[in-house]
PDB file of C-alpha atoms in Angstrom:
ATOM      1  CA  MET A   1      -6.593   9.817  21.054  1.00 75.00           C
ATOM      2  CA  SER A   2      -8.836  10.356  18.024  1.00 95.00           C
ATOM      3  CA  LYS A   3     -10.530   7.501  16.213  1.00 96.00           C
ATOM      4  CA  LEU A   4     -10.732   6.927  12.465  1.00 96.00           C
ATOM      5  CA  LYS A   5     -13.461   5.091  10.610  1.00 97.00           C
ATOM      6  CA  LEU A   6     -12.057   2.770   7.914  1.00 98.00           C
ATOM      7  CA  TRP A   7     -13.443   0.185   5.494  1.00 97.00           C
ATOM      8  CA  THR A   8     -11.591  -2.868   4.250  1.00 96.00           C
ATOM      9  CA  ARG A   9     -12.735  -5.703   2.001  1.00 95.00           C
ATOM     10  CA  GLN A  10     -11.315  -9.042   3.060  1.00 94.00           C
ATOM     11  CA  ASP A  11     -11.772 -12.712   2.319  1.00 92.00           C
ATOM     12  CA  GLU A  12     -14.482 -14.053   4.636  1.00 93.00           C
ATOM     13  CA  ARG A  13     -11.878 -16.441   6.128  1.00 92.00           C
ATOM     14  CA  VAL A  14     -10.428 -13.380   7.881  1.00 93.00           C
ATOM     15  CA  LEU A  15     -13.351 -13.470  10.325  1.00 94.00           C
ATOM     16  CA  LYS A  16     -12.439 -17.038  11.345  1.00 93.00           C
ATOM     17  CA  ASP A  17      -8.822 -15.937  11.832  1.00 92.00           C
ATOM     18  CA  ILE A  18      -9.960 -13.079  14.076  1.00 95.00           C
ATOM     19  CA  GLU A  19     -12.216 -15.424  16.027  1.00 94.00           C
ATOM     20  CA  THR A  20      -9.565 -18.084  16.625  1.00 95.00           C
ATOM     21  CA  ARG A  21      -6.421 -15.934  16.979  1.00 94.00           C
ATOM     22  CA  GLY A  22      -7.863 -12.677  18.294  1.00 95.00           C
ATOM     23  CA  PHE A  23      -6.544 -10.670  15.319  1.00 95.00           C
ATOM     24  CA  TYR A  24      -5.917 -10.840  11.578  1.00 95.00           C
ATOM     25  CA  ARG A  25      -2.543 -10.168   9.980  1.00 95.00           C
ATOM     26  CA  VAL A  26      -1.594 -10.338   6.306  1.00 91.00           C
ATOM     27  CA  LYS A  27       0.897 -13.093   5.548  1.00 88.00           C
ATOM     28  CA  GLN A  28       2.990 -13.561   2.428  1.00 82.00           C
ATOM     29  CA  GLU A  29       0.919 -16.594   1.410  1.00 84.00           C
ATOM     30  CA  HIS A  30      -2.210 -14.384   1.336  1.00 79.00           C
ATOM     31  CA  ILE A  31      -0.543 -12.094  -1.211  1.00 84.00           C
ATOM     32  CA  ILE A  32       0.663 -15.030  -3.298  1.00 86.00           C
ATOM     33  CA  GLU A  33      -2.830 -16.542  -3.258  1.00 84.00           C
ATOM     34  CA  LYS A  34      -4.443 -13.244  -4.263  1.00 80.00           C
ATOM     35  CA  PHE A  35      -2.014 -12.159  -6.997  1.00 80.00           C
ATOM     36  CA  ASP A  36      -0.826 -15.576  -8.215  1.00 81.00           C
ATOM     37  CA  SER A  37       1.746 -15.201 -11.012  1.00 82.00           C
ATOM     38  CA  CYS A  38       2.011 -11.428 -10.431  1.00 80.00           C
ATOM     39  CA  SER A  39       2.707 -11.791  -6.711  1.00 82.00           C
ATOM     40  CA  ASP A  40       6.453 -11.080  -7.016  1.00 84.00           C
ATOM     41  CA  VAL A  41       5.679  -7.642  -8.461  1.00 82.00           C
ATOM     42  CA  TYR A  42       3.463  -6.834  -5.467  1.00 85.00           C
ATOM     43  CA  LEU A  43       5.693  -8.477  -2.867  1.00 91.00           C
ATOM     44  CA  HIS A  44       8.645  -6.283  -3.846  1.00 92.00           C
ATOM     45  CA  VAL A  45       6.782  -3.038  -3.141  1.00 94.00           C
ATOM     46  CA  TYR A  46       4.907  -4.486  -0.156  1.00 94.00           C
ATOM     47  CA  ARG A  47       8.246  -5.437   1.429  1.00 95.00           C
ATOM     48  CA  TRP A  48       9.538  -1.926   0.793  1.00 97.00           C
ATOM     49  CA  TYR A  49       6.359  -0.497   2.313  1.00 97.00           C
ATOM     50  CA  ALA A  50       6.503  -2.741   5.380  1.00 97.00           C
ATOM     51  CA  ARG A  51      10.069  -1.593   6.106  1.00 97.00           C
ATOM     52  CA  ALA A  52       9.389   2.103   5.476  1.00 97.00           C
ATOM     53  CA  ALA A  53       5.978   2.246   7.183  1.00 98.00           C
ATOM     54  CA  SER A  54       7.246   0.553  10.338  1.00 97.00           C
ATOM     55  CA  ALA A  55       9.260   3.734  10.979  1.00 96.00           C
ATOM     56  CA  VAL A  56       6.001   5.713  10.885  1.00 97.00           C
ATOM     57  CA  VAL A  57       3.813   3.333  12.916  1.00 97.00           C
ATOM     58  CA  PRO A  58       5.826   0.529  14.561  1.00 96.00           C
ATOM     59  CA  LYS A  59       4.949  -2.969  13.391  1.00 95.00           C
ATOM     60  CA  PRO A  60       3.841  -5.422  16.095  1.00 94.00           C
ATOM     61  CA  GLU A  61       5.989  -8.536  16.488  1.00 93.00           C
ATOM     62  CA  GLY A  62       5.052 -11.151  13.886  1.00 93.00           C
ATOM     63  CA  VAL A  63       3.476  -8.784  11.352  1.00 95.00           C
ATOM     64  CA  GLU A  64       4.666  -9.227   7.763  1.00 94.00           C
ATOM     65  CA  PHE A  65       2.533  -6.881   5.655  1.00 94.00           C
ATOM     66  CA  PRO A  66      -0.108  -4.177   6.143  1.00 96.00           C
ATOM     67  CA  VAL A  67      -3.860  -4.379   5.841  1.00 97.00           C
ATOM     68  CA  TRP A  68      -5.187  -1.875   3.277  1.00 96.00           C
ATOM     69  CA  ALA A  69      -8.269   0.189   4.002  1.00 97.00           C
ATOM     70  CA  SER A  70     -10.309   3.062   2.666  1.00 95.00           C
ATOM     71  CA  VAL A  71     -10.717   6.255   4.690  1.00 95.00           C
ATOM     72  CA  ASP A  72     -13.859   7.197   2.763  1.00 92.00           C
ATOM     73  CA  LYS A  73     -16.809   4.854   2.377  1.00 87.00           C
ATOM     74  CA  GLU A  74     -17.416   6.306  -1.092  1.00 84.00           C
ATOM     75  CA  PHE A  75     -14.041   4.946  -2.257  1.00 82.00           C
ATOM     76  CA  SER A  76     -14.221   1.624  -0.418  1.00 84.00           C
ATOM     77  CA  LEU A  77     -14.482  -1.629  -2.318  1.00 83.00           C
ATOM     78  CA  GLY A  78     -17.961  -3.122  -2.456  1.00 85.00           C
ATOM     79  CA  VAL A  79     -18.778  -6.539  -1.105  1.00 83.00           C
ATOM     80  CA  ILE A  80     -18.551  -9.525  -3.465  1.00 88.00           C
ATOM     81  CA  GLU A  81     -19.154 -13.248  -3.063  1.00 91.00           C
ATOM     82  CA  GLY A  82     -16.677 -14.848  -0.647  1.00 90.00           C
ATOM     83  CA  GLN A  83     -15.637 -11.459   0.735  1.00 92.00           C
ATOM     84  CA  VAL A  84     -16.775  -9.229   3.586  1.00 95.00           C
ATOM     85  CA  VAL A  85     -16.463  -5.494   4.056  1.00 95.00           C
ATOM     86  CA  LEU A  86     -15.388  -4.629   7.573  1.00 97.00           C
ATOM     87  CA  GLU A  87     -16.131  -1.208   8.965  1.00 97.00           C
ATOM     88  CA  LEU A  88     -13.500  -0.401  11.555  1.00 98.00           C
ATOM     89  CA  GLU A  89     -12.974   2.244  14.196  1.00 98.00           C
ATOM     90  CA  VAL A  90      -9.261   2.503  14.959  1.00 98.00           C
ATOM     91  CA  ASP A  91      -7.053   4.843  16.990  1.00 97.00           C
ATOM     92  CA  SER A  92      -5.439   7.272  14.570  1.00 96.00           C
ATOM     93  CA  ALA A  93      -2.026   6.425  16.054  1.00 96.00           C
ATOM     94  CA  ASP A  94      -2.377   2.889  14.611  1.00 97.00           C
ATOM     95  CA  VAL A  95      -3.116   4.062  11.051  1.00 98.00           C
ATOM     96  CA  ILE A  96      -1.007   5.423   8.219  1.00 98.00           C
ATOM     97  CA  ILE A  97      -2.896   7.684   5.808  1.00 97.00           C
ATOM     98  CA  MET A  98      -1.438   8.263   2.349  1.00 97.00           C
ATOM     99  CA  ASP A  99      -2.225   9.834  -1.004  1.00 97.00           C
ATOM    100  CA  SER A 100      -3.640   7.005  -3.153  1.00 96.00           C
ATOM    101  CA  ALA A 101      -1.984   8.288  -6.316  1.00 97.00           C
ATOM    102  CA  LYS A 102       1.443   8.187  -4.687  1.00 98.00           C
ATOM    103  CA  TRP A 103       0.862   4.549  -3.758  1.00 97.00           C
ATOM    104  CA  ASP A 104      -0.209   3.879  -7.367  1.00 97.00           C
ATOM    105  CA  TYR A 105       3.119   5.342  -8.506  1.00 97.00           C
ATOM    106  CA  ILE A 106       4.914   2.886  -6.244  1.00 97.00           C
ATOM    107  CA  LEU A 107       2.821  -0.037  -7.517  1.00 95.00           C
ATOM    108  CA  ASN A 108       3.901   0.946 -11.028  1.00 94.00           C
ATOM    109  CA  TYR A 109       7.548   1.358  -9.938  1.00 95.00           C
ATOM    110  CA  TRP A 110       7.488   5.057 -10.827  1.00 96.00           C
ATOM    111  CA  TYR A 111       9.324   8.037  -9.408  1.00 97.00           C
ATOM    112  CA  ILE A 112       7.262  10.217  -7.015  1.00 98.00           C
ATOM    113  CA  PRO A 113       8.104  13.832  -7.868  1.00 98.00           C
ATOM    114  CA  LYS A 114       8.344  16.603  -5.269  1.00 97.00           C
ATOM    115  CA  ASP A 115       6.425  18.970  -7.554  1.00 96.00           C
ATOM    116  CA  SER A 116       5.720  19.637 -11.235  1.00 96.00           C
ATOM    117  CA  GLU A 117       9.227  21.005 -11.847  1.00 97.00           C
ATOM    118  CA  ASP A 118      10.789  17.881 -10.350  1.00 98.00           C
ATOM    119  CA  ALA A 119       8.490  15.710 -12.505  1.00 97.00           C
ATOM    120  CA  ARG A 120       9.518  17.593 -15.652  1.00 97.00           C
ATOM    121  CA  SER A 121      13.211  17.357 -14.762  1.00 97.00           C
ATOM    122  CA  TYR A 122      12.965  13.626 -14.056  1.00 96.00           C
ATOM    123  CA  ASP A 123      11.102  12.962 -17.333  1.00 96.00           C
ATOM    124  CA  GLU A 124      13.803  14.909 -19.211  1.00 96.00           C
ATOM    125  CA  LYS A 125      16.462  12.763 -17.538  1.00 95.00           C
ATOM    126  CA  LEU A 126      14.719   9.581 -18.678  1.00 94.00           C
ATOM    127  CA  GLU A 127      14.437  11.028 -22.171  1.00 95.00           C
ATOM    128  CA  THR A 128      18.220  11.572 -22.336  1.00 95.00           C
ATOM    129  CA  TYR A 129      18.648   7.860 -21.557  1.00 93.00           C
ATOM    130  CA  GLY A 130      16.081   6.966 -24.220  1.00 93.00           C
ATOM    131  CA  ILE A 131      13.775   5.457 -21.596  1.00 94.00           C
ATOM    132  CA  ARG A 132      10.102   5.425 -22.550  1.00 91.00           C
ATOM    133  CA  ASN A 133       8.721   2.861 -20.130  1.00 94.00           C
ATOM    134  CA  LYS A 134       9.301   3.893 -16.506  1.00 93.00           C
ATOM    135  CA  THR A 135       8.202   0.548 -15.114  1.00 90.00           C
ATOM    136  CA  LEU A 136      10.506  -1.516 -17.327  1.00 88.00           C
ATOM    137  CA  MET A 137      13.394   0.835 -16.528  1.00 90.00           C
ATOM    138  CA  TYR A 138      12.989  -0.050 -12.860  1.00 90.00           C
ATOM    139  CA  MET A 139      12.520  -3.768 -13.446  1.00 88.00           C
ATOM    140  CA  ASN A 140      15.647  -4.330 -15.498  1.00 85.00           C
ATOM    141  CA  ASN A 141      19.184  -4.139 -14.171  1.00 83.00           C
ATOM    142  CA  PHE A 142      20.568  -1.607 -16.641  1.00 89.00           C
ATOM    143  CA  TYR A 143      19.970   1.543 -14.587  1.00 90.00           C
ATOM    144  CA  PRO A 144      20.904   0.930 -10.931  1.00 92.00           C
ATOM    145  CA  LEU A 145      21.366   4.648 -10.145  1.00 93.00           C
ATOM    146  CA  LEU A 146      17.988   5.565 -11.606  1.00 94.00           C
ATOM    147  CA  LYS A 147      16.421   2.632  -9.759  1.00 94.00           C
ATOM    148  CA  ARG A 148      17.832   3.917  -6.444  1.00 96.00           C
ATOM    149  CA  GLU A 149      16.541   7.386  -7.271  1.00 96.00           C
ATOM    150  CA  VAL A 150      13.063   5.939  -7.799  1.00 97.00           C
ATOM    151  CA  GLU A 151      13.173   4.036  -4.495  1.00 96.00           C
ATOM    152  CA  LYS A 152      14.404   7.129  -2.648  1.00 97.00           C
ATOM    153  CA  SER A 153      11.470   9.104  -4.096  1.00 98.00           C
ATOM    154  CA  TRP A 154       9.045   6.565  -2.620  1.00 98.00           C
ATOM    155  CA  GLU A 155       9.803   7.985   0.826  1.00 98.00           C
ATOM    156  CA  ARG A 156       7.630  10.922  -0.279  1.00 98.00           C
ATOM    157  CA  LEU A 157       4.656   8.618   0.217  1.00 98.00           C
ATOM    158  CA  PHE A 158       4.759   9.661   3.879  1.00 97.00           C
ATOM    159  CA  ASP A 159       5.172  13.401   3.178  1.00 97.00           C
ATOM    160  CA  HIS A 160       1.683  14.895   3.422  1.00 95.00           C
ATOM    161  CA  ASP A 161       2.841  18.166   1.853  1.00 97.00           C
ATOM    162  CA  ILE A 162       3.431  16.404  -1.474  1.00 97.00           C
ATOM    163  CA  ARG A 163       0.102  15.594  -3.109  1.00 97.00           C
ATOM    164  CA  LEU A 164      -0.679  13.891  -6.405  1.00 97.00           C
ATOM    165  CA  SER A 165      -4.409  13.433  -5.728  1.00 96.00           C
ATOM    166  CA  ASP A 166      -7.163  14.299  -3.272  1.00 94.00           C
ATOM    167  CA  ILE A 167      -7.953  10.660  -2.501  1.00 95.00           C
ATOM    168  CA  ASN A 168      -6.430   8.991   0.533  1.00 96.00           C
ATOM    169  CA  GLN A 169      -6.150   5.406   1.653  1.00 96.00           C
ATOM    170  CA  ALA A 170      -4.911   3.825   4.828  1.00 98.00           C
ATOM    171  CA  THR A 171      -2.945   0.919   6.184  1.00 98.00           C
ATOM    172  CA  LEU A 172      -2.849  -0.701   9.573  1.00 97.00           C
ATOM    173  CA  TRP A 173      -0.796  -3.646  10.752  1.00 98.00           C
ATOM    174  CA  GLU A 174      -3.644  -5.861  11.887  1.00 97.00           C
ATOM    175  CA  ILE A 175      -7.382  -6.065  12.457  1.00 98.00           C
ATOM    176  CA  ARG A 176      -8.566  -6.593  16.010  1.00 97.00           C
ATOM    177  CA  PRO A 177     -12.127  -7.700  16.839  1.00 97.00           C
ATOM    178  CA  GLU A 178     -12.805  -4.667  19.050  1.00 97.00           C
ATOM    179  CA  TRP A 179     -12.191  -2.397  16.037  1.00 97.00           C
ATOM    180  CA  ILE A 180     -14.974  -3.967  13.940  1.00 98.00           C
ATOM    181  CA  THR A 181     -18.146  -1.877  14.080  1.00 98.00           C
ATOM    182  CA  ASN A 182     -19.985  -3.467  11.150  1.00 96.00           C
ATOM    183  CA  ILE A 183     -19.665  -6.454   8.797  1.00 96.00           C
ATOM    184  CA  THR A 184     -21.268  -6.430   5.343  1.00 93.00           C
ATOM    185  CA  ARG A 185     -21.622  -9.767   3.571  1.00 92.00           C
ATOM    186  CA  ALA A 186     -22.710 -10.586   0.015  1.00 85.00           C
ATOM    187  CA  GLU A 187     -26.407 -11.363  -0.224  1.00 77.00           C
TER     188      GLU A 187
END
């Protein structure tokens, strides 16, 4: 099985969790703490992702949400006070790699097009409804069919033949101590 090198910036308390429990897993309270009043916006798409991604790489018992990581050190988040950057070496079978731009579309509650023609067609459809803000269209209850169409398009996140960018990111369900090859702390 091939190994992947990943980088993830985490709160330094994660190291204590790994030491005492033997692993780190993202819990809902971590997301609420991090995103505060915006946490509901993130939790909605994180819940969708957790359900959909578990069909790609099965979730271990007790896991709620994924750990996000960079597949390229150049695009990894730098270390800041109170945080650590963990360099990991993980079996590729435990990792989901995705196009970062497609994930950004999901974070914005946007439709992921199959190609440029599909994008044009979808934009024309929104125009006929008089919709100018794709995010607000999703967040209100006036367009349930369009909302379902958006959610269905999110499944394209896992289709590597559909690309919106050349930058990838990764998720894994947990961090295990044997995967950590380096820890960078703020100086």
